[in-house]
Amino acid sequence: MPAVKVPRRDAEPVKRKLKKLGLYDGKRRPRREDEYVLLPVISDPRIEGLGYEVLSVELPLRPERQIYKNLESVLAERLSREELKYLRRYDVIGDIAVIQIPPELEHRIEDIVWGLRKVHPFLKVIARKGFHEGAFRIRDYSIIWGEKRLETVHKENGVRIKVDLSKAFFNPRMKGERYRLAQLIHDGERVLIPFAGVLPYALVIARYKRVKITAIELNREAYELGLENIELNGGKLKGEIEFIHGDVFEVLPELPSHDRVISPTPRGVDALALTLSKTERWLHYYDFVHEGEIERFRARILEECRKLGRDCTVRVKKVSDFKPHVFKVCADVEIKGE
Ligand SMILES: C[S@@+](CC[C@H](N)C(=O)[O-])C[C@H]1O[C@@H](n2cnc3c(N)ncnc32)[C@H](O)[C@@H]1O
């Protein structure tokens, strides 16, 4: 069976690319060989065109329980087609699964728990998720199966992130965004991260790049988890993280400007003018915008740049859907030289 041979440091991005193209063979395990990794791929003529070394090797099949199955196909055994339509996306954070259960599936909770455990046999907790509440964006959860805790260690992009969903915000779906930013950043940059939470962005960036990061968070419990996370990943981080407990609107005005600012802005908070005023070169500003308002959002950023007398280019990228027609977006703002 075919496999592509790639240097170890490229294995993760190449695997992502192969998955995106539908060429990765998830039924077999990859294998490490010295400084290389052999990634299993399906037989497809497109592989040759990708420019990787292709080998024919016997990579072992994953045990059946590890093969990715989706919840919907597993639950098709127990739920009607009508009921399946109400099934929502869920997240796995460390050994905790969190799922939203609409009223239409209230009577199916036991089946959903059964299905999730079948798809993810390592789970220790299954929680039902409510909505984000308050300034700290903490969700309201109720545990519907397993151990009575919402604390776990989540692995992502080569770092370990201790989270406690009852105390601090964490969104595993931003994994790709964090990786994207880590790739954009250059060694030597000074990076400012307001609204830093338990430090997922800072850790992933410091894992890959030799940079100096200053992060700010107001929620005391998120701040303490963040400090633990710096310790937890200590040996692996190339960059340095300074973590400040405080209110962004009080702390930022006292700080110097930084090469790059990353603002995972909480919904409903406007920190655009403040973060832009602390940016020397690049700002990545997250916000929630209706699809019909994206151009206006872009124009607003350009107007803020103009007010500061800076020449900017702005690219707005949809990051995830939030509710019908409303997206979480990231504005990548580049400030041109003086
Ligand atoms: C959307 S969450 C993002 C957290 C983190 N960056 C992440 O992606 O997991 C926003 C964070 O900002 C924090 N926050 C809200 N208002 C703040 C303020 N005025 N100053 C500092 N942090 C604040 C919240 O506690 C929360 O952790």
mmCIF file of C-alpha atoms and ligand atoms in Angstrom:
data_model
loop_
_atom_site.group_PDB
_atom_site.id
_atom_site.type_symbol
_atom_site.label_atom_id
_atom_site.label_comp_id
_atom_site.label_asym_id
_atom_site.label_seq_id
_atom_site.Cartn_x
_atom_site.Cartn_y
_atom_site.Cartn_z
ATOM 1 C CA MET A 1 0.000 0.000 0.000
ATOM 2 C CA PRO A 2 1.307 3.496 -0.742
ATOM 3 C CA ALA A 3 2.771 5.891 1.826
ATOM 4 C CA VAL A 4 4.480 9.246 1.458
ATOM 5 C CA LYS A 5 7.819 9.803 3.164
ATOM 6 C CA VAL A 6 8.202 13.252 4.729
ATOM 7 C CA PRO A 7 10.644 14.829 7.210
ATOM 8 C CA ARG A 8 9.325 14.572 10.780
ATOM 9 C CA ARG A 9 8.910 18.327 11.172
ATOM 10 C CA ASP A 10 6.624 18.431 8.108
ATOM 11 C CA ALA A 11 4.519 15.410 9.094
ATOM 12 C CA GLU A 12 1.635 17.336 10.726
ATOM 13 C CA PRO A 13 1.086 19.913 7.953
ATOM 14 C CA VAL A 14 1.443 17.267 5.223
ATOM 15 C CA LYS A 15 -1.025 14.999 7.039
ATOM 16 C CA ARG A 16 -3.509 17.899 7.242
ATOM 17 C CA LYS A 17 -3.078 18.607 3.546
ATOM 18 C CA LEU A 18 -3.575 14.937 2.628
ATOM 19 C CA LYS A 19 -6.700 14.769 4.790
ATOM 20 C CA LYS A 20 -8.058 17.899 3.166
ATOM 21 C CA LEU A 21 -7.518 16.368 -0.272
ATOM 22 C CA GLY A 22 -9.177 13.116 0.864
ATOM 23 C CA LEU A 23 -5.938 11.197 0.198
ATOM 24 C CA TYR A 24 -4.946 10.235 3.757
ATOM 25 C CA ASP A 25 -5.642 6.616 4.705
ATOM 26 C CA GLY A 26 -6.931 6.821 8.293
ATOM 27 C CA LYS A 27 -7.330 3.049 8.510
ATOM 28 C CA ARG A 28 -3.571 2.518 8.721
ATOM 29 C CA ARG A 29 -1.060 3.865 11.203
ATOM 30 C CA PRO A 30 1.784 6.208 10.202
ATOM 31 C CA ARG A 31 5.316 4.990 11.046
ATOM 32 C CA ARG A 32 8.353 6.924 12.229
ATOM 33 C CA GLU A 33 11.676 6.077 10.624
ATOM 34 C CA ASP A 34 14.613 8.095 12.020
ATOM 35 C CA GLU A 35 14.077 11.683 10.902
ATOM 36 C CA TYR A 36 11.176 10.772 8.597
ATOM 37 C CA VAL A 37 7.551 9.745 8.928
ATOM 38 C CA LEU A 38 5.716 7.435 6.531
ATOM 39 C CA LEU A 39 2.155 8.657 6.119
ATOM 40 C CA PRO A 40 -0.392 6.156 4.774
ATOM 41 C CA VAL A 41 -2.278 7.317 1.686
ATOM 42 C CA ILE A 42 -4.942 5.756 -0.496
ATOM 43 C CA SER A 43 -4.108 4.591 -4.025
ATOM 44 C CA ASP A 44 -4.866 7.622 -6.136
ATOM 45 C CA PRO A 45 -3.072 9.061 -9.183
ATOM 46 C CA ARG A 46 -3.107 12.545 -7.560
ATOM 47 C CA ILE A 47 -0.492 11.414 -5.018
ATOM 48 C CA GLU A 48 2.294 11.387 -7.613
ATOM 49 C CA GLY A 49 1.550 14.998 -8.517
ATOM 50 C CA LEU A 50 2.145 16.262 -4.957
ATOM 51 C CA GLY A 51 5.914 16.029 -5.155
ATOM 52 C CA TYR A 52 6.495 13.745 -2.141
ATOM 53 C CA GLU A 53 8.537 10.549 -2.189
ATOM 54 C CA VAL A 54 5.999 7.709 -2.508
ATOM 55 C CA LEU A 55 6.861 4.241 -1.178
ATOM 56 C CA SER A 56 5.049 0.966 -1.177
ATOM 57 C CA VAL A 57 5.035 -0.299 2.425
ATOM 58 C CA GLU A 58 2.924 -2.428 4.724
ATOM 59 C CA LEU A 59 1.710 -0.038 7.416
ATOM 60 C CA PRO A 60 -0.330 -1.806 10.100
ATOM 61 C CA LEU A 61 -4.085 -1.350 10.209
ATOM 62 C CA ARG A 62 -5.451 0.493 13.222
ATOM 63 C CA PRO A 63 -7.545 -1.635 15.572
ATOM 64 C CA GLU A 64 -11.173 -1.457 14.479
ATOM 65 C CA ARG A 65 -12.228 0.640 17.487
ATOM 66 C CA GLN A 66 -9.730 3.355 16.553
ATOM 67 C CA ILE A 67 -11.022 3.792 13.039
ATOM 68 C CA TYR A 68 -12.869 7.060 12.790
ATOM 69 C CA LYS A 69 -16.595 6.490 12.845
ATOM 70 C CA ASN A 70 -18.989 9.312 12.990
ATOM 71 C CA LEU A 71 -21.632 9.700 15.631
ATOM 72 C CA GLU A 72 -24.391 9.996 13.107
ATOM 73 C CA SER A 73 -23.615 6.670 11.444
ATOM 74 C CA VAL A 74 -23.325 4.936 14.828
ATOM 75 C CA LEU A 75 -26.610 6.407 16.057
ATOM 76 C CA ALA A 76 -28.393 5.449 12.848
ATOM 77 C CA GLU A 77 -28.797 2.060 14.586
ATOM 78 C CA ARG A 78 -30.985 3.620 17.278
ATOM 79 C CA LEU A 79 -32.390 6.964 16.111
ATOM 80 C CA SER A 80 -34.889 7.614 13.354
ATOM 81 C CA ARG A 81 -33.860 9.616 10.297
ATOM 82 C CA GLU A 82 -36.014 12.484 11.556
ATOM 83 C CA GLU A 83 -34.267 12.447 14.962
ATOM 84 C CA LEU A 84 -30.816 12.329 13.362
ATOM 85 C CA LYS A 85 -31.508 15.682 11.721
ATOM 86 C CA TYR A 86 -31.471 17.301 15.168
ATOM 87 C CA LEU A 87 -28.069 15.917 16.107
ATOM 88 C CA ARG A 88 -25.617 18.785 16.724
ATOM 89 C CA ARG A 89 -21.854 18.991 16.323
ATOM 90 C CA TYR A 90 -19.922 18.116 19.426
ATOM 91 C CA ASP A 91 -16.391 18.672 20.710
ATOM 92 C CA VAL A 92 -13.929 16.393 22.399
ATOM 93 C CA ILE A 93 -11.702 18.266 24.837
ATOM 94 C CA GLY A 94 -9.146 15.954 26.450
ATOM 95 C CA ASP A 95 -11.256 13.073 27.782
ATOM 96 C CA ILE A 96 -14.469 15.139 27.910
ATOM 97 C CA ALA A 97 -17.080 15.257 25.146
ATOM 98 C CA VAL A 98 -19.391 18.262 25.066
ATOM 99 C CA ILE A 99 -22.562 18.239 23.046
ATOM 100 C CA GLN A 100 -25.581 20.428 22.686
ATOM 101 C CA ILE A 101 -28.827 18.453 22.958
ATOM 102 C CA PRO A 102 -31.894 20.154 21.498
ATOM 103 C CA PRO A 103 -35.331 19.579 23.082
ATOM 104 C CA GLU A 104 -36.240 17.232 20.189
ATOM 105 C CA LEU A 105 -33.577 14.756 21.403
ATOM 106 C CA GLU A 106 -34.177 15.125 25.137
ATOM 107 C CA HIS A 107 -35.572 11.560 25.280
ATOM 108 C CA ARG A 108 -32.478 10.216 23.455
ATOM 109 C CA ILE A 109 -29.776 11.263 25.923
ATOM 110 C CA GLU A 110 -28.879 7.677 26.838
ATOM 111 C CA ASP A 111 -28.498 6.728 23.181
ATOM 112 C CA ILE A 112 -26.333 9.785 22.494
ATOM 113 C CA VAL A 113 -24.084 8.871 25.447
ATOM 114 C CA TRP A 114 -23.863 5.303 24.115
ATOM 115 C CA GLY A 115 -22.979 6.586 20.626
ATOM 116 C CA LEU A 116 -20.316 9.007 21.837
ATOM 117 C CA ARG A 117 -18.666 6.289 23.938
ATOM 118 C CA LYS A 118 -18.679 3.947 20.983
ATOM 119 C CA VAL A 119 -16.992 6.514 18.733
ATOM 120 C CA HIS A 120 -14.558 7.705 21.456
ATOM 121 C CA PRO A 121 -13.910 4.804 23.861
ATOM 122 C CA PHE A 122 -11.404 6.876 25.886
ATOM 123 C CA LEU A 123 -14.029 9.363 27.143
ATOM 124 C CA LYS A 124 -14.380 9.796 30.904
ATOM 125 C CA VAL A 125 -16.984 12.586 30.962
ATOM 126 C CA ILE A 126 -19.850 13.572 28.698
ATOM 127 C CA ALA A 127 -21.358 16.999 29.286
ATOM 128 C CA ARG A 128 -24.252 18.783 27.771
ATOM 129 C CA LYS A 129 -23.436 22.338 26.810
ATOM 130 C CA GLY A 130 -25.456 25.468 27.268
ATOM 131 C CA PHE A 131 -24.522 28.974 26.195
ATOM 132 C CA HIS A 132 -21.555 31.217 26.884
ATOM 133 C CA GLU A 133 -22.346 33.519 29.741
ATOM 134 C CA GLY A 134 -20.909 36.706 31.217
ATOM 135 C CA ALA A 135 -17.765 38.658 30.452
ATOM 136 C CA PHE A 136 -15.532 35.626 30.962
ATOM 137 C CA ARG A 137 -17.434 33.650 28.279
ATOM 138 C CA ILE A 138 -17.850 30.564 30.461
ATOM 139 C CA ARG A 139 -20.401 28.057 29.255
ATOM 140 C CA ASP A 140 -23.035 26.485 31.354
ATOM 141 C CA TYR A 141 -22.504 22.675 31.360
ATOM 142 C CA SER A 142 -24.276 19.727 32.954
ATOM 143 C CA ILE A 143 -22.580 16.371 33.182
ATOM 144 C CA ILE A 144 -24.770 13.631 31.722
ATOM 145 C CA TRP A 145 -22.354 10.718 32.058
ATOM 146 C CA GLY A 146 -19.084 9.785 33.745
ATOM 147 C CA GLU A 147 -16.848 11.424 36.314
ATOM 148 C CA LYS A 148 -18.080 14.593 37.967
ATOM 149 C CA ARG A 149 -15.472 17.001 36.653
ATOM 150 C CA LEU A 150 -14.976 19.492 33.841
ATOM 151 C CA GLU A 151 -11.218 19.682 34.191
ATOM 152 C CA THR A 152 -8.963 17.903 31.727
ATOM 153 C CA VAL A 153 -5.767 18.225 29.722
ATOM 154 C CA HIS A 154 -6.332 18.779 26.016
ATOM 155 C CA LYS A 155 -3.619 18.083 23.451
ATOM 156 C CA GLU A 156 -3.418 20.319 20.418
ATOM 157 C CA ASN A 157 -0.718 21.427 17.967
ATOM 158 C CA GLY A 158 2.011 19.784 20.035
ATOM 159 C CA VAL A 159 1.081 21.427 23.364
ATOM 160 C CA ARG A 160 -0.853 20.315 26.432
ATOM 161 C CA ILE A 161 -3.561 22.680 27.611
ATOM 162 C CA LYS A 162 -5.117 22.253 31.032
ATOM 163 C CA VAL A 163 -8.684 23.515 30.954
ATOM 164 C CA ASP A 164 -11.568 23.636 33.368
ATOM 165 C CA LEU A 165 -14.730 24.253 31.413
ATOM 166 C CA SER A 166 -16.574 25.343 34.556
ATOM 167 C CA LYS A 167 -14.042 28.120 35.187
ATOM 168 C CA ALA A 168 -12.630 29.371 31.910
ATOM 169 C CA PHE A 169 -13.371 29.663 28.197
ATOM 170 C CA PHE A 170 -11.761 27.200 25.796
ATOM 171 C CA ASN A 171 -12.641 26.444 22.168
ATOM 172 C CA PRO A 172 -10.934 23.411 20.559
ATOM 173 C CA ARG A 173 -12.308 24.388 17.143
ATOM 174 C CA MET A 174 -9.752 27.195 16.908
ATOM 175 C CA LYS A 175 -6.927 24.660 16.607
ATOM 176 C CA GLY A 176 -6.487 25.376 12.881
ATOM 177 C CA GLU A 177 -6.450 29.139 13.486
ATOM 178 C CA ARG A 178 -3.779 28.809 16.144
ATOM 179 C CA TYR A 179 -1.678 26.732 13.803
ATOM 180 C CA ARG A 180 -2.185 29.240 10.977
ATOM 181 C CA LEU A 181 -1.001 32.124 13.158
ATOM 182 C CA ALA A 182 1.985 30.162 14.461
ATOM 183 C CA GLN A 183 3.054 29.626 10.841
ATOM 184 C CA LEU A 184 2.696 33.331 9.946
ATOM 185 C CA ILE A 185 4.840 34.525 12.835
ATOM 186 C CA HIS A 186 8.603 34.990 12.462
ATOM 187 C CA ASP A 187 11.261 34.271 15.077
ATOM 188 C CA GLY A 188 12.185 37.416 16.968
ATOM 189 C CA GLU A 189 8.742 39.052 16.865
ATOM 190 C CA ARG A 190 7.144 40.645 19.934
ATOM 191 C CA VAL A 191 3.567 39.421 20.147
ATOM 192 C CA LEU A 192 0.756 40.851 22.272
ATOM 193 C CA ILE A 193 -2.294 38.693 23.082
ATOM 194 C CA PRO A 194 -5.144 40.415 24.925
ATOM 195 C CA PHE A 195 -8.105 38.222 26.038
ATOM 196 C CA ALA A 196 -5.669 35.320 26.348
ATOM 197 C CA GLY A 197 -7.787 32.814 28.326
ATOM 198 C CA VAL A 198 -5.857 29.736 29.462
ATOM 199 C CA LEU A 199 -3.202 30.656 26.842
ATOM 200 C CA PRO A 200 -3.978 28.358 23.898
ATOM 201 C CA TYR A 201 -2.745 30.868 21.300
ATOM 202 C CA ALA A 202 0.341 31.834 23.284
ATOM 203 C CA LEU A 203 1.366 28.208 23.914
ATOM 204 C CA VAL A 204 0.978 27.079 20.301
ATOM 205 C CA ILE A 205 2.901 30.098 19.006
ATOM 206 C CA ALA A 206 5.658 29.731 21.619
ATOM 207 C CA ARG A 207 5.884 26.021 20.796
ATOM 208 C CA TYR A 208 6.882 26.790 17.202
ATOM 209 C CA LYS A 209 8.506 30.219 17.253
ATOM 210 C CA ARG A 210 11.282 31.944 19.203
ATOM 211 C CA VAL A 211 9.209 34.994 20.140
ATOM 212 C CA LYS A 212 8.425 37.150 23.168
ATOM 213 C CA ILE A 213 4.747 37.052 24.003
ATOM 214 C CA THR A 214 2.838 39.281 26.420
ATOM 215 C CA ALA A 215 -0.632 37.935 27.223
ATOM 216 C CA ILE A 216 -3.409 39.505 29.318
ATOM 217 C CA GLU A 217 -6.423 37.877 30.981
ATOM 218 C CA LEU A 218 -8.918 39.188 33.512
ATOM 219 C CA ASN A 219 -10.526 35.962 34.761
ATOM 220 C CA ARG A 220 -8.374 34.951 37.757
ATOM 221 C CA GLU A 221 -9.098 31.228 37.272
ATOM 222 C CA ALA A 222 -8.212 31.302 33.573
ATOM 223 C CA TYR A 223 -5.061 33.214 34.491
ATOM 224 C CA GLU A 224 -4.038 30.572 37.036
ATOM 225 C CA LEU A 225 -4.695 27.748 34.575
ATOM 226 C CA GLY A 226 -2.602 29.656 32.042
ATOM 227 C CA LEU A 227 0.310 29.863 34.483
ATOM 228 C CA GLU A 228 0.010 26.091 35.043
ATOM 229 C CA ASN A 229 0.010 25.594 31.276
ATOM 230 C CA ILE A 230 3.287 27.471 30.898
ATOM 231 C CA GLU A 231 4.800 25.064 33.466
ATOM 232 C CA LEU A 232 3.186 22.034 31.839
ATOM 233 C CA ASN A 233 4.810 22.787 28.486
ATOM 234 C CA GLY A 234 7.947 24.415 29.863
ATOM 235 C CA GLY A 235 10.611 22.304 28.182
ATOM 236 C CA LYS A 236 8.898 22.344 24.793
ATOM 237 C CA LEU A 237 8.434 26.069 24.317
ATOM 238 C CA LYS A 238 10.875 27.950 22.088
ATOM 239 C CA GLY A 239 9.272 31.303 22.896
ATOM 240 C CA GLU A 240 8.808 33.167 26.191
ATOM 241 C CA ILE A 241 5.419 34.059 27.643
ATOM 242 C CA GLU A 242 4.806 36.889 30.082
ATOM 243 C CA PHE A 243 1.277 36.568 31.479
ATOM 244 C CA ILE A 244 -0.470 39.557 33.075
ATOM 245 C CA HIS A 245 -3.608 39.280 35.193
ATOM 246 C CA GLY A 246 -5.715 42.352 34.494
ATOM 247 C CA ASP A 247 -8.242 44.210 32.398
ATOM 248 C CA VAL A 248 -7.138 44.673 28.789
ATOM 249 C CA PHE A 249 -8.667 48.156 28.746
ATOM 250 C CA GLU A 250 -6.482 49.186 31.690
ATOM 251 C CA VAL A 251 -3.331 47.186 30.952
ATOM 252 C CA LEU A 252 -2.918 47.773 27.203
ATOM 253 C CA PRO A 253 -2.704 51.583 27.364
ATOM 254 C CA GLU A 254 0.331 51.156 29.661
ATOM 255 C CA LEU A 255 2.152 48.740 27.324
ATOM 256 C CA PRO A 256 4.401 49.600 24.378
ATOM 257 C CA SER A 257 3.280 48.632 20.878
ATOM 258 C CA HIS A 258 4.203 45.179 19.563
ATOM 259 C CA ASP A 259 5.090 43.796 16.140
ATOM 260 C CA ARG A 260 1.952 41.671 16.154
ATOM 261 C CA VAL A 261 -1.262 41.750 18.149
ATOM 262 C CA ILE A 262 -3.692 38.813 18.269
ATOM 263 C CA SER A 263 -7.084 39.708 19.710
ATOM 264 C CA PRO A 264 -9.475 36.762 20.328
ATOM 265 C CA THR A 265 -12.058 39.386 21.264
ATOM 266 C CA PRO A 266 -15.029 38.244 23.370
ATOM 267 C CA ARG A 267 -18.346 38.698 21.587
ATOM 268 C CA GLY A 268 -19.860 42.113 22.103
ATOM 269 C CA VAL A 269 -16.566 43.741 23.147
ATOM 270 C CA ASP A 270 -15.042 46.428 20.933
ATOM 271 C CA ALA A 271 -11.271 46.510 21.309
ATOM 272 C CA LEU A 272 -10.462 47.462 17.722
ATOM 273 C CA ALA A 273 -9.143 50.999 18.242
ATOM 274 C CA LEU A 274 -7.165 49.942 21.324
ATOM 275 C CA THR A 275 -5.537 46.857 19.773
ATOM 276 C CA LEU A 276 -4.780 48.699 16.542
ATOM 277 C CA SER A 277 -3.080 51.500 18.485
ATOM 278 C CA LYS A 278 -0.726 48.874 19.998
ATOM 279 C CA THR A 279 0.129 47.228 16.654
ATOM 280 C CA GLU A 280 3.301 48.009 14.746
ATOM 281 C CA ARG A 281 2.902 45.644 11.830
ATOM 282 C CA TRP A 282 0.165 42.972 12.003
ATOM 283 C CA LEU A 283 -3.149 42.759 13.845
ATOM 284 C CA HIS A 284 -5.337 39.647 13.834
ATOM 285 C CA TYR A 285 -8.658 40.838 15.160
ATOM 286 C CA TYR A 286 -11.469 38.323 15.782
ATOM 287 C CA ASP A 287 -15.093 39.380 15.834
ATOM 288 C CA PHE A 288 -18.595 38.069 15.105
ATOM 289 C CA VAL A 289 -20.076 39.553 11.964
ATOM 290 C CA HIS A 290 -23.226 39.025 9.911
ATOM 291 C CA GLU A 291 -22.290 37.935 6.373
ATOM 292 C CA GLY A 292 -24.000 41.022 4.985
ATOM 293 C CA GLU A 293 -21.857 43.265 7.206
ATOM 294 C CA ILE A 294 -18.392 41.963 6.338
ATOM 295 C CA GLU A 295 -17.614 44.802 3.909
ATOM 296 C CA ARG A 296 -18.732 47.349 6.480
ATOM 297 C CA PHE A 297 -16.513 45.675 9.102
ATOM 298 C CA ARG A 298 -13.554 45.930 6.729
ATOM 299 C CA ALA A 299 -14.313 49.582 5.999
ATOM 300 C CA ARG A 300 -14.491 50.296 9.750
ATOM 301 C CA ILE A 301 -11.010 48.876 10.248
ATOM 302 C CA LEU A 302 -9.657 50.931 7.343
ATOM 303 C CA GLU A 303 -11.275 54.008 8.899
ATOM 304 C CA GLU A 304 -9.598 53.283 12.270
ATOM 305 C CA CYS A 305 -6.256 52.935 10.451
ATOM 306 C CA ARG A 306 -6.843 56.249 8.726
ATOM 307 C CA LYS A 307 -7.592 57.922 12.070
ATOM 308 C CA LEU A 308 -4.243 56.671 13.344
ATOM 309 C CA GLY A 309 -2.570 57.951 10.196
ATOM 310 C CA ARG A 310 -1.533 54.419 9.187
ATOM 311 C CA ASP A 311 -1.726 52.838 5.761
ATOM 312 C CA CYS A 312 -3.286 49.340 6.138
ATOM 313 C CA THR A 313 -4.425 46.406 4.090
ATOM 314 C CA VAL A 314 -7.251 44.346 5.555
ATOM 315 C CA ARG A 315 -8.244 40.794 4.660
ATOM 316 C CA VAL A 316 -11.294 39.362 6.420
ATOM 317 C CA LYS A 317 -11.506 35.596 6.690
ATOM 318 C CA LYS A 318 -14.475 33.551 7.922
ATOM 319 C CA VAL A 319 -13.196 31.295 10.678
ATOM 320 C CA SER A 320 -16.317 29.412 11.761
ATOM 321 C CA ASP A 321 -20.065 29.714 11.647
ATOM 322 C CA PHE A 322 -21.611 31.046 14.790
ATOM 323 C CA LYS A 323 -25.323 31.119 14.011
ATOM 324 C CA PRO A 324 -27.246 31.310 10.741
ATOM 325 C CA HIS A 325 -25.596 34.006 8.580
ATOM 326 C CA VAL A 326 -23.298 35.162 11.415
ATOM 327 C CA PHE A 327 -19.643 34.160 11.335
ATOM 328 C CA LYS A 328 -16.679 34.340 13.610
ATOM 329 C CA VAL A 329 -14.210 36.194 11.414
ATOM 330 C CA CYS A 330 -10.593 37.175 11.643
ATOM 331 C CA ALA A 331 -9.428 40.450 10.143
ATOM 332 C CA ASP A 332 -5.766 40.149 9.202
ATOM 333 C CA VAL A 333 -4.566 43.741 9.170
ATOM 334 C CA GLU A 334 -1.153 44.634 7.823
ATOM 335 C CA ILE A 335 0.174 48.077 8.621
ATOM 336 C CA LYS A 336 2.537 49.347 5.958
ATOM 337 C CA GLY A 337 5.915 50.884 6.838
ATOM 338 C CA GLU A 338 6.035 54.558 7.826
HETATM 339 C C1 LIG B 1 -13.365 34.563 23.620
HETATM 340 S S1 LIG B 1 -12.413 34.234 25.082
HETATM 341 C C2 LIG B 1 -10.835 33.834 24.343
HETATM 342 C C3 LIG B 1 -9.925 33.131 25.294
HETATM 343 C C4 LIG B 1 -8.690 32.511 24.645
HETATM 344 N N1 LIG B 1 -7.968 33.457 23.839
HETATM 345 C C5 LIG B 1 -9.074 31.303 23.846
HETATM 346 O O1 LIG B 1 -9.155 31.390 22.607
HETATM 347 O O2 LIG B 1 -9.324 30.262 24.456
HETATM 348 C C6 LIG B 1 -12.176 35.821 25.707
HETATM 349 C C7 LIG B 1 -11.365 35.888 26.979
HETATM 350 O O3 LIG B 1 -11.220 37.245 27.359
HETATM 351 C C8 LIG B 1 -11.349 37.367 28.766
HETATM 352 N N2 LIG B 1 -11.765 38.756 29.024
HETATM 353 C C9 LIG B 1 -12.992 39.307 28.879
HETATM 354 N N3 LIG B 1 -12.938 40.620 29.130
HETATM 355 C C10 LIG B 1 -11.655 40.922 29.439
HETATM 356 C C11 LIG B 1 -10.972 42.128 29.766
HETATM 357 N N4 LIG B 1 -11.609 43.271 29.845
HETATM 358 N N5 LIG B 1 -9.644 42.060 30.011
HETATM 359 C C12 LIG B 1 -8.959 40.876 29.924
HETATM 360 N N6 LIG B 1 -9.560 39.700 29.609
HETATM 361 C C13 LIG B 1 -10.891 39.723 29.367
HETATM 362 C C14 LIG B 1 -12.351 36.304 29.144
HETATM 363 O O4 LIG B 1 -12.206 35.924 30.494
HETATM 364 C C15 LIG B 1 -11.985 35.181 28.174
HETATM 365 O O5 LIG B 1 -11.025 34.312 28.733
#
